[in-house]
Tab-separated table of C-alpha atoms in Angstrom:
chain	number	residue	atom	x	y	z
X	1	UNK	CA	-26.923	3.556	-14.832
X	2	UNK	CA	-24.277	2.889	-17.455
X	3	UNK	CA	-25.223	1.876	-20.976
X	4	UNK	CA	-23.378	-0.249	-23.524
X	5	UNK	CA	-21.240	1.298	-26.256
X	6	UNK	CA	-20.005	-1.327	-28.706
X	7	UNK	CA	-17.177	0.881	-30.000
X	8	UNK	CA	-15.860	1.459	-26.469
X	9	UNK	CA	-16.144	-2.227	-25.567
X	10	UNK	CA	-14.340	-3.317	-28.743
X	11	UNK	CA	-11.539	-0.810	-28.234
X	12	UNK	CA	-10.993	-1.770	-24.589
X	13	UNK	CA	-10.909	-5.487	-25.403
X	14	UNK	CA	-8.504	-5.094	-28.325
X	15	UNK	CA	-6.192	-2.672	-26.536
X	16	UNK	CA	-6.072	-4.742	-23.343
X	17	UNK	CA	-5.078	-7.753	-25.440
X	18	UNK	CA	-2.416	-5.699	-27.253
X	19	UNK	CA	-0.778	-4.635	-23.986
X	20	UNK	CA	-1.327	-7.877	-22.075
X	21	UNK	CA	-3.634	-6.396	-19.425
X	22	UNK	CA	-5.285	-9.036	-17.177
X	23	UNK	CA	-8.112	-6.740	-16.104
X	24	UNK	CA	-9.363	-3.233	-16.855
X	25	UNK	CA	-12.359	-1.006	-16.268
X	26	UNK	CA	-13.092	2.065	-18.402
X	27	UNK	CA	-15.853	4.602	-17.964
X	28	UNK	CA	-17.125	7.575	-19.962
X	29	UNK	CA	-19.570	10.303	-19.025
X	30	UNK	CA	-20.736	12.789	-21.664
X	31	UNK	CA	-23.493	15.336	-21.097
X	32	UNK	CA	-25.256	13.073	-18.599
X	33	UNK	CA	-24.894	9.820	-20.551
X	34	UNK	CA	-22.639	7.156	-19.072
X	35	UNK	CA	-20.842	4.209	-20.667
X	36	UNK	CA	-18.603	1.559	-19.121
X	37	UNK	CA	-16.555	-1.284	-20.562
X	38	UNK	CA	-14.873	-3.904	-18.400
X	39	UNK	CA	-12.347	-6.488	-19.499
X	40	UNK	CA	-10.666	-9.530	-18.077
X	41	UNK	CA	-10.071	-10.656	-14.529
X	42	UNK	CA	-9.072	-9.334	-11.131
X	43	UNK	CA	-6.145	-11.753	-10.773
X	44	UNK	CA	-4.507	-14.404	-12.928
X	45	UNK	CA	-4.148	-16.588	-9.812
X	46	UNK	CA	-7.697	-16.228	-8.486
X	47	UNK	CA	-9.650	-14.859	-11.428
X	48	UNK	CA	-12.982	-13.092	-11.087
X	49	UNK	CA	-14.485	-11.023	-13.895
X	50	UNK	CA	-13.854	-7.291	-13.627
X	51	UNK	CA	-17.075	-5.282	-13.379
X	52	UNK	CA	-17.920	-1.612	-12.814
X	53	UNK	CA	-17.750	-2.045	-9.026
X	54	UNK	CA	-14.384	-3.849	-8.957
X	55	UNK	CA	-11.986	-1.956	-6.712
X	56	UNK	CA	-8.625	-0.842	-8.129
X	57	UNK	CA	-5.823	1.175	-6.532
X	58	UNK	CA	-5.978	4.831	-7.618
X	59	UNK	CA	-2.448	5.830	-6.665
X	60	UNK	CA	-1.997	9.577	-7.013
X	61	UNK	CA	-5.561	10.216	-8.189
X	62	UNK	CA	-6.082	10.102	-4.412
X	63	UNK	CA	-4.620	13.610	-4.214
X	64	UNK	CA	-7.800	15.011	-5.735
X	65	UNK	CA	-9.689	13.842	-2.627
X	66	UNK	CA	-7.197	15.439	-0.236
X	67	UNK	CA	-7.386	18.742	-2.097
X	68	UNK	CA	-11.191	18.685	-2.228
X	69	UNK	CA	-11.472	17.994	1.509
X	70	UNK	CA	-9.299	21.046	2.129
X	71	UNK	CA	-11.554	23.101	-0.155
X	72	UNK	CA	-14.528	21.980	1.947
X	73	UNK	CA	-12.683	23.239	5.028
X	74	UNK	CA	-11.975	26.502	3.197
X	75	UNK	CA	-15.697	26.861	2.451
X	76	UNK	CA	-16.433	26.338	6.149
X	77	UNK	CA	-13.912	29.029	7.143
X	78	UNK	CA	-11.701	26.518	8.929
X	79	UNK	CA	-8.722	26.664	6.537
X	80	UNK	CA	-7.185	29.388	4.357
X	81	UNK	CA	-5.088	28.300	1.394
X	82	UNK	CA	-2.804	31.327	1.777
X	83	UNK	CA	-2.253	30.694	5.491
X	84	UNK	CA	1.066	29.299	6.704
X	85	UNK	CA	0.896	25.599	7.458
X	86	UNK	CA	2.189	26.442	10.929
X	87	UNK	CA	-1.135	28.098	11.729
X	88	UNK	CA	-2.529	24.556	11.823
X	89	UNK	CA	0.665	22.647	12.682
X	90	UNK	CA	2.732	24.879	15.013
X	91	UNK	CA	5.106	21.960	15.535
X	92	UNK	CA	6.165	21.823	11.847
X	93	UNK	CA	9.895	21.705	11.206
X	94	UNK	CA	11.614	21.200	7.863
X	95	UNK	CA	15.188	21.062	6.612
X	96	UNK	CA	14.899	24.813	5.944
X	97	UNK	CA	13.504	26.935	8.797
X	98	UNK	CA	12.410	29.819	6.576
X	99	UNK	CA	10.499	27.395	4.372
X	100	UNK	CA	8.837	25.826	7.423
X	101	UNK	CA	7.744	29.283	8.615
X	102	UNK	CA	6.424	30.494	5.263
X	103	UNK	CA	5.047	27.487	3.374
X	104	UNK	CA	1.271	27.703	2.927
X	105	UNK	CA	-1.439	25.110	2.421
X	106	UNK	CA	-1.744	26.291	-1.185
X	107	UNK	CA	1.935	25.613	-1.839
X	108	UNK	CA	1.357	21.990	-0.828
X	109	UNK	CA	-1.623	21.567	-3.148
X	110	UNK	CA	0.096	22.855	-6.299
X	111	UNK	CA	3.518	21.307	-5.568
X	112	UNK	CA	5.389	24.619	-5.250
X	113	UNK	CA	6.586	24.099	-1.655
X	114	UNK	CA	10.107	23.172	-2.774
X	115	UNK	CA	9.894	19.754	-1.100
X	116	UNK	CA	11.452	16.661	-2.657
X	117	UNK	CA	9.235	13.895	-4.007
X	118	UNK	CA	8.910	11.282	-1.285
X	119	UNK	CA	10.379	10.557	2.139
X	120	UNK	CA	11.116	6.882	2.694
X	121	UNK	CA	9.750	6.733	6.240
X	122	UNK	CA	7.701	3.844	7.628
X	123	UNK	CA	5.601	5.254	10.479
X	124	UNK	CA	3.215	2.361	11.026
X	125	UNK	CA	-0.490	1.769	10.520
X	126	UNK	CA	-1.702	3.477	13.688
X	127	UNK	CA	-3.795	6.630	13.876
X	128	UNK	CA	-0.577	8.567	14.594
X	129	UNK	CA	1.023	7.581	11.259
X	130	UNK	CA	0.754	11.063	9.720
X	131	UNK	CA	1.834	12.828	12.901
X	132	UNK	CA	4.921	10.628	13.089
X	133	UNK	CA	5.596	11.209	9.385
X	134	UNK	CA	5.500	14.977	9.836
X	135	UNK	CA	8.003	14.608	12.684
X	136	UNK	CA	10.388	13.006	10.157
X	137	UNK	CA	10.079	15.776	7.530
X	138	UNK	CA	13.342	17.519	8.509
X	139	UNK	CA	14.984	14.528	6.763
X	140	UNK	CA	13.348	15.436	3.428
X	141	UNK	CA	15.582	17.488	1.092
X	142	UNK	CA	14.485	20.950	-0.001
X	143	UNK	CA	15.023	21.177	-3.755
X	144	UNK	CA	13.939	24.746	-4.574
X	145	UNK	CA	13.043	28.050	-2.929
X	146	UNK	CA	9.414	28.410	-1.893
X	147	UNK	CA	7.195	29.087	-4.917
X	148	UNK	CA	10.098	29.115	-7.364
X	149	UNK	CA	8.983	26.079	-9.371
X	150	UNK	CA	6.496	23.232	-9.405
X	151	UNK	CA	7.974	19.856	-8.468
X	152	UNK	CA	5.666	16.967	-7.708
X	153	UNK	CA	5.781	16.027	-4.016
X	154	UNK	CA	4.080	13.059	-2.411
X	155	UNK	CA	5.369	14.235	0.960
X	156	UNK	CA	3.692	17.611	0.512
X	157	UNK	CA	0.340	15.838	0.328
X	158	UNK	CA	1.085	13.819	3.449
X	159	UNK	CA	1.678	17.131	5.189
X	160	UNK	CA	-1.615	18.442	3.795
X	161	UNK	CA	-3.347	15.322	5.148
X	162	UNK	CA	-1.988	16.081	8.601
X	163	UNK	CA	-3.476	19.599	8.358
X	164	UNK	CA	-6.858	17.944	7.732
X	165	UNK	CA	-6.433	15.802	10.830
X	166	UNK	CA	-5.560	18.741	13.061
X	167	UNK	CA	-8.407	20.933	11.798
X	168	UNK	CA	-11.144	18.267	11.881
X	169	UNK	CA	-10.029	16.246	14.910
X	170	UNK	CA	-10.535	13.109	12.804
X	171	UNK	CA	-8.072	10.741	11.244
X	172	UNK	CA	-7.384	11.601	7.623
X	173	UNK	CA	-9.342	8.588	6.404
X	174	UNK	CA	-12.347	9.397	8.614
X	175	UNK	CA	-12.346	12.978	7.348
X	176	UNK	CA	-12.372	11.909	3.695
X	177	UNK	CA	-15.163	9.424	4.311
X	178	UNK	CA	-17.266	11.889	6.310
X	179	UNK	CA	-16.748	14.910	4.058
X	180	UNK	CA	-16.655	13.230	0.620
X	181	UNK	CA	-17.205	9.473	0.290
X	182	UNK	CA	-20.474	9.287	2.225
X	183	UNK	CA	-22.245	12.442	0.977
X	184	UNK	CA	-21.270	11.832	-2.672
X	185	UNK	CA	-22.262	8.170	-2.427
X	186	UNK	CA	-18.888	6.579	-3.147
X	187	UNK	CA	-19.783	3.132	-1.800
X	188	UNK	CA	-16.866	1.293	-3.365
X	189	UNK	CA	-14.078	3.656	-2.284
X	190	UNK	CA	-11.778	2.667	0.577
X	191	UNK	CA	-8.379	3.100	2.214
X	192	UNK	CA	-7.595	-0.131	4.047
X	193	UNK	CA	-7.221	-3.701	2.878
X	194	UNK	CA	-9.738	-4.708	5.575
X	195	UNK	CA	-12.336	-2.459	3.932
X	196	UNK	CA	-11.522	-3.761	0.468
X	197	UNK	CA	-11.524	-7.507	1.244
X	198	UNK	CA	-15.324	-8.042	1.365
X	199	UNK	CA	-15.582	-6.592	-2.166
X	200	UNK	CA	-14.374	-7.680	-5.582
X	201	UNK	CA	-10.929	-6.122	-6.099
X	202	UNK	CA	-8.103	-6.186	-8.603
X	203	UNK	CA	-4.559	-7.098	-7.674
X	204	UNK	CA	-1.475	-5.765	-9.426
X	205	UNK	CA	0.604	-7.786	-11.852
X	206	UNK	CA	4.122	-7.497	-13.169
X	207	UNK	CA	5.781	-8.984	-16.241
X	208	UNK	CA	9.199	-10.612	-16.400
X	209	UNK	CA	11.651	-10.218	-19.269
X	210	UNK	CA	9.717	-12.821	-21.264
X	211	UNK	CA	6.396	-11.068	-20.741
X	212	UNK	CA	5.129	-13.677	-18.277
X	213	UNK	CA	2.787	-12.150	-15.715
X	214	UNK	CA	2.815	-12.776	-11.980
X	215	UNK	CA	0.770	-11.336	-9.118
X	216	UNK	CA	2.265	-8.659	-6.890
X	217	UNK	CA	1.600	-9.411	-3.218
X	218	UNK	CA	1.902	-5.851	-1.926
X	219	UNK	CA	-1.365	-3.917	-1.611
X	220	UNK	CA	-0.941	-0.159	-1.365
X	221	UNK	CA	1.636	2.040	0.317
X	222	UNK	CA	2.075	2.758	4.020
X	223	UNK	CA	-0.604	4.727	5.850
X	224	UNK	CA	1.363	7.989	5.931
X	225	UNK	CA	1.082	8.102	2.130
X	226	UNK	CA	-2.728	7.790	2.096
X	227	UNK	CA	-3.273	11.523	1.372
X	228	UNK	CA	-1.209	11.194	-1.781
X	229	UNK	CA	-1.886	7.645	-2.930
X	230	UNK	CA	-4.148	5.678	-0.586
X	231	UNK	CA	-7.605	5.529	-2.179
X	232	UNK	CA	-8.887	2.322	-3.788
X	233	UNK	CA	-12.052	2.702	-5.845
X	234	UNK	CA	-14.173	1.430	-8.723
X	235	UNK	CA	-14.837	2.857	-12.168
X	236	UNK	CA	-18.472	3.493	-11.178
X	237	UNK	CA	-17.369	5.562	-8.180
X	238	UNK	CA	-14.771	7.400	-10.238
X	239	UNK	CA	-17.423	8.422	-12.757
X	240	UNK	CA	-19.528	9.689	-9.858
X	241	UNK	CA	-16.480	11.610	-8.584
X	242	UNK	CA	-15.903	13.079	-12.054
X	243	UNK	CA	-19.547	14.171	-12.325
X	244	UNK	CA	-19.278	15.920	-8.960
X	245	UNK	CA	-16.305	17.947	-10.209
X	246	UNK	CA	-17.970	18.660	-13.543
X	247	UNK	CA	-21.082	19.814	-11.692
X	248	UNK	CA	-21.983	22.618	-9.332
X	249	UNK	CA	-20.723	21.268	-6.016
X	250	UNK	CA	-23.963	19.484	-5.154
X	251	UNK	CA	-24.448	15.764	-4.645
X	252	UNK	CA	-26.954	13.750	-6.659
X	253	UNK	CA	-29.335	14.196	-3.722
X	254	UNK	CA	-29.054	17.973	-3.900
X	255	UNK	CA	-26.776	18.496	-0.894
X	256	UNK	CA	-24.376	21.412	-1.350
X	257	UNK	CA	-20.828	20.345	-0.481
X	258	UNK	CA	-18.915	23.220	-2.076
X	259	UNK	CA	-19.875	26.589	-3.550
X	260	UNK	CA	-19.633	26.271	-7.330
X	261	UNK	CA	-17.003	29.041	-7.796
X	262	UNK	CA	-14.778	27.450	-5.155
X	263	UNK	CA	-15.096	23.975	-6.687
X	264	UNK	CA	-14.340	25.281	-10.155
X	265	UNK	CA	-11.371	27.321	-8.879
X	266	UNK	CA	-9.555	23.989	-8.643
X	267	UNK	CA	-9.364	24.048	-12.473
X	268	UNK	CA	-7.674	27.473	-12.633
X	269	UNK	CA	-3.926	27.461	-13.205
X	270	UNK	CA	-1.845	28.263	-10.128
X	271	UNK	CA	1.559	27.107	-11.371
X	272	UNK	CA	3.096	26.492	-14.787
X	273	UNK	CA	4.754	23.272	-15.897
X	274	UNK	CA	7.438	23.139	-18.553
X	275	UNK	CA	7.705	20.267	-21.044
X	276	UNK	CA	5.798	17.961	-18.718
X	277	UNK	CA	3.616	14.981	-19.547
X	278	UNK	CA	1.652	15.890	-16.411
X	279	UNK	CA	0.283	18.899	-18.252
X	280	UNK	CA	0.805	22.571	-18.960
X	281	UNK	CA	0.238	23.557	-15.349
X	282	UNK	CA	-1.294	22.784	-11.964
X	283	UNK	CA	-4.601	24.035	-10.710
X	284	UNK	CA	-5.416	23.163	-7.129
X	285	UNK	CA	-4.118	19.596	-7.388
X	286	UNK	CA	-5.429	18.968	-10.911
X	287	UNK	CA	-3.140	18.683	-13.939
X	288	UNK	CA	-4.202	21.145	-16.659
X	289	UNK	CA	-3.447	20.339	-20.278
X	290	UNK	CA	-4.668	21.643	-23.627
X	291	UNK	CA	-5.500	19.047	-26.278
X	292	UNK	CA	-6.301	20.399	-29.731
X	293	UNK	CA	-6.859	23.812	-28.144
X	294	UNK	CA	-9.336	22.541	-25.521
X	295	UNK	CA	-8.561	22.532	-21.791
X	296	UNK	CA	-8.512	19.156	-20.049
X	297	UNK	CA	-8.373	18.686	-16.270
X	298	UNK	CA	-7.323	15.447	-14.621
X	299	UNK	CA	-4.909	13.331	-12.631
X	300	UNK	CA	-3.132	10.007	-13.055
X	301	UNK	CA	-1.840	7.504	-10.570
X	302	UNK	CA	0.179	4.322	-10.215
X	303	UNK	CA	0.377	1.712	-7.492
X	304	UNK	CA	1.754	-1.779	-7.165
X	305	UNK	CA	1.165	-3.087	-10.669
X	306	UNK	CA	-1.943	-0.935	-11.092
X	307	UNK	CA	-2.582	2.316	-12.964
X	308	UNK	CA	-5.412	4.847	-12.908
X	309	UNK	CA	-6.387	7.865	-15.002
X	310	UNK	CA	-9.200	10.366	-14.562
X	311	UNK	CA	-9.522	13.066	-17.219
X	312	UNK	CA	-12.301	15.643	-17.597
X	313	UNK	CA	-13.113	18.208	-20.263
X	314	UNK	CA	-15.316	20.654	-18.341
X	315	UNK	CA	-16.395	22.695	-21.372
X	316	UNK	CA	-17.784	19.552	-23.005
X	317	UNK	CA	-19.306	17.876	-19.922
X	318	UNK	CA	-16.981	14.935	-20.535
X	319	UNK	CA	-14.901	12.594	-18.390
X	320	UNK	CA	-13.016	9.363	-18.990
X	321	UNK	CA	-11.737	6.952	-16.341
X	322	UNK	CA	-9.287	4.116	-17.040
X	323	UNK	CA	-8.199	1.527	-14.460
X	324	UNK	CA	-5.846	-1.369	-15.208
X	325	UNK	CA	-3.862	-3.973	-13.300
X	326	UNK	CA	-0.564	-4.655	-15.109
X	327	UNK	CA	2.900	-3.169	-14.730
X	328	UNK	CA	5.575	-2.124	-14.882
X	329	UNK	CA	4.511	-0.013	-17.872
X	330	UNK	CA	1.755	-1.898	-19.746
X	331	UNK	CA	-1.044	-0.441	-17.643
X	332	UNK	CA	0.213	3.091	-18.166
X	333	UNK	CA	0.423	2.557	-21.925
X	334	UNK	CA	-3.073	1.021	-21.977
X	335	UNK	CA	-4.600	3.879	-19.980
X	336	UNK	CA	-2.964	6.523	-22.145
X	337	UNK	CA	-4.232	4.792	-25.290
X	338	UNK	CA	-7.755	4.769	-23.824
X	339	UNK	CA	-7.624	8.484	-23.027
X	340	UNK	CA	-6.402	9.401	-26.500
X	341	UNK	CA	-8.988	7.235	-28.196
X	342	UNK	CA	-11.828	8.560	-26.011
X	343	UNK	CA	-10.920	12.201	-26.644
X	344	UNK	CA	-10.858	11.620	-30.385
X	345	UNK	CA	-13.840	9.249	-30.598
X	346	UNK	CA	-16.254	11.238	-28.426
X	347	UNK	CA	-15.000	14.817	-28.825
X	348	UNK	CA	-12.907	14.845	-32.002
X	349	UNK	CA	-9.830	16.029	-30.081
X	350	UNK	CA	-6.513	14.625	-31.313
X	351	UNK	CA	-3.392	14.629	-29.149
X	352	UNK	CA	-0.215	14.774	-31.205
X	353	UNK	CA	3.278	13.739	-30.128
X	354	UNK	CA	6.174	16.139	-30.712
X	355	UNK	CA	8.751	15.371	-33.372
X	356	UNK	CA	12.268	14.581	-32.090
X	357	UNK	CA	15.283	16.410	-33.416
X	358	UNK	CA	18.033	14.448	-35.192
X	359	UNK	CA	20.643	12.911	-32.899
X	360	UNK	CA	23.224	15.494	-31.807
X	361	UNK	CA	26.427	13.975	-30.402
X	362	UNK	CA	27.473	17.115	-28.502
X	363	UNK	CA	24.073	17.529	-26.818
X	364	UNK	CA	23.857	13.823	-26.007
X	365	UNK	CA	27.296	13.755	-24.383
X	366	UNK	CA	26.444	16.826	-22.317
X	367	UNK	CA	23.249	15.242	-20.971
X	368	UNK	CA	24.629	11.785	-20.210
X	369	UNK	CA	25.076	11.084	-16.521
X	370	UNK	CA	23.435	9.957	-13.294
X	371	UNK	CA	20.619	11.937	-11.666
X	372	UNK	CA	18.886	11.285	-8.330
X	373	UNK	CA	16.120	12.349	-6.008
X	374	UNK	CA	15.386	10.959	-2.563
X	375	UNK	CA	13.909	7.685	-3.904
X	376	UNK	CA	15.075	7.075	-7.467
X	377	UNK	CA	18.136	7.133	-9.717
X	378	UNK	CA	18.077	7.980	-13.429
X	379	UNK	CA	20.922	6.972	-15.714
X	380	UNK	CA	20.967	8.808	-19.014
X	381	UNK	CA	23.271	7.146	-21.524
X	382	UNK	CA	24.657	8.133	-24.909
X	383	UNK	CA	25.225	5.183	-27.237
X	384	UNK	CA	26.807	7.292	-29.939
X	385	UNK	CA	23.652	7.116	-32.051
X	386	UNK	CA	20.828	7.635	-29.517
X	387	UNK	CA	20.068	8.749	-25.962
X	388	UNK	CA	18.386	6.442	-23.439
X	389	UNK	CA	17.107	6.620	-19.873
X	390	UNK	CA	17.057	3.981	-17.146
X	391	UNK	CA	14.808	4.794	-14.142
X	392	UNK	CA	15.229	2.704	-10.986
X	393	UNK	CA	14.424	2.825	-7.305
X	394	UNK	CA	17.721	3.251	-5.470
X	395	UNK	CA	19.214	-0.117	-4.430
X	396	UNK	CA	19.665	1.082	-0.850
X	397	UNK	CA	15.963	2.002	-0.681
X	398	UNK	CA	14.991	-1.474	-1.894
X	399	UNK	CA	17.370	-3.138	0.524
X	400	UNK	CA	16.044	-1.190	3.498
X	401	UNK	CA	12.355	-1.646	2.671
X	402	UNK	CA	10.278	-4.073	4.731
X	403	UNK	CA	7.659	-4.279	1.966
X	404	UNK	CA	7.666	-5.168	-1.709
X	405	UNK	CA	8.350	-2.080	-3.833
X	406	UNK	CA	7.051	-1.416	-7.364
X	407	UNK	CA	9.074	-2.786	-10.256
X	408	UNK	CA	11.576	-0.609	-12.085
X	409	UNK	CA	10.502	0.612	-15.490
X	410	UNK	CA	11.967	-0.836	-18.687
X	411	UNK	CA	14.821	0.915	-20.458
X	412	UNK	CA	13.563	3.799	-22.608
X	413	UNK	CA	14.717	5.884	-25.571
X	414	UNK	CA	14.698	9.680	-25.483
X	415	UNK	CA	13.909	12.025	-28.329
X	416	UNK	CA	15.594	15.398	-27.853
X	417	UNK	CA	13.726	18.645	-28.444
X	418	UNK	CA	14.825	22.298	-28.573
X	419	UNK	CA	15.643	24.238	-25.394
X	420	UNK	CA	16.938	21.233	-23.450
X	421	UNK	CA	13.569	19.450	-23.619
X	422	UNK	CA	12.944	15.772	-24.393
X	423	UNK	CA	10.252	13.106	-24.578
X	424	UNK	CA	10.333	9.329	-24.235
X	425	UNK	CA	9.845	7.784	-27.672
X	426	UNK	CA	9.646	4.086	-26.777
X	427	UNK	CA	10.176	1.627	-23.930
X	428	UNK	CA	9.246	2.364	-20.330
X	429	UNK	CA	7.468	5.684	-19.774
X	430	UNK	CA	6.692	6.122	-23.482
X	431	UNK	CA	5.196	9.578	-24.015
X	432	UNK	CA	6.633	11.113	-20.840
X	433	UNK	CA	8.143	14.568	-21.320
X	434	UNK	CA	10.705	16.576	-19.414
X	435	UNK	CA	13.641	18.945	-19.601
X	436	UNK	CA	17.194	19.465	-18.397
X	437	UNK	CA	18.004	22.386	-16.097
X	438	UNK	CA	21.227	24.416	-16.029
X	439	UNK	CA	23.016	26.645	-13.531
X	440	UNK	CA	24.177	30.201	-14.243
X	441	UNK	CA	27.312	28.878	-15.955
X	442	UNK	CA	25.250	26.814	-18.391
X	443	UNK	CA	26.171	23.477	-16.843
X	444	UNK	CA	23.412	20.859	-16.712
X	445	UNK	CA	22.535	20.288	-13.043
X	446	UNK	CA	19.274	18.344	-13.153
X	447	UNK	CA	16.529	16.724	-15.159
X	448	UNK	CA	12.770	16.767	-14.723
X	449	UNK	CA	10.816	13.549	-15.252
X	450	UNK	CA	7.074	13.204	-14.561
X	451	UNK	CA	7.138	16.582	-12.833
X	452	UNK	CA	9.894	15.533	-10.416
X	453	UNK	CA	13.351	17.069	-10.216
X	454	UNK	CA	16.376	14.741	-10.267
X	455	UNK	CA	19.680	16.408	-9.378
X	456	UNK	CA	22.859	15.467	-11.212
X	457	UNK	CA	25.301	13.332	-9.267
X	458	UNK	CA	28.838	14.787	-9.505
């Protein structure tokens, strides 16, 4: 049972007001004690008070469930992380045949498979959605040799979800419910709108140029993206999920779901990240990041006008969860402010932003240009006094979509750092970090943003 913390409640209320957040739910667990603070309403059109059981979209925090299900299958001897995916999906084909033959389950879970971010493929809401998605994967660009670098891939997790289906004989959603939701007691965690509707749930909001909020009608992504972004859950359930990962692999009722060493192996670094706001590296799914010399383990997510963060500090028995329902960037800024405040208030850990270098006209001109991946286009501009970034879903993707897509992020300013690195100083994506990549001739060929590679357009 959660208890009241007046400092937490005051901070959540003030910060939600500062960022114009209609509704938010924040939870803390520390050495067995639990605190929650809820603010505002589920929807400005049909308002209900947000409480600890209100269901929010988790976005990419969902990946932690997919990875943990696969670890359960590893514990049962039904999956090996080092095994080729084709052991479980003999039918797998990709744009690169050698990659298709050699990519392992582990490569999918730490984003080192060399697959681009996201395939824009609508494969329906039927039980064959993931199978049909995998059939479309030859359309997905390969952006790096196998294991050469970490690049965040939603499609890689869809492929991992299909492995779960083939091994268990269940749909992906049934497998997650059977192997995780039910035994851990996650009673307010769901995949479908039909499951969510009988419960109190938050809807996403977006702001126009004048800051006026409106409700987003889209709920969630298509079914093929459930392994990477499909879970909807409450702050109470997310605290329970955090306690499971901070613990020894047993449920509150004493049932052993995972051997402790295997569960905790998810926190061990398997791939490094450079100049990334996601963290210093990937474990098995989790983002790993040091704050004030202390290792943190977590994952963030975004949906349609909703944002989620789950961050743990295993050495301190600590976790913080932040859920909010305003976009395109207010919810992200609110959640990040909550995480920073919670780390400092409860643990005395202070996260410090890097200092930008002075504007350099030669560097700025070299970096300016258009960069793309399969879904988005970045325009990096040099004004003569500063560098900025504009991140947008490609117009052709919007035009071809049958569903409402998330809003584009506001224009943002970049602060340049040594060694071709940068961070976003203000505007959309404030605090995000990344770097520019070069070929053997020294020419800039790409830019990393939020762990995703965008290739330069000639």
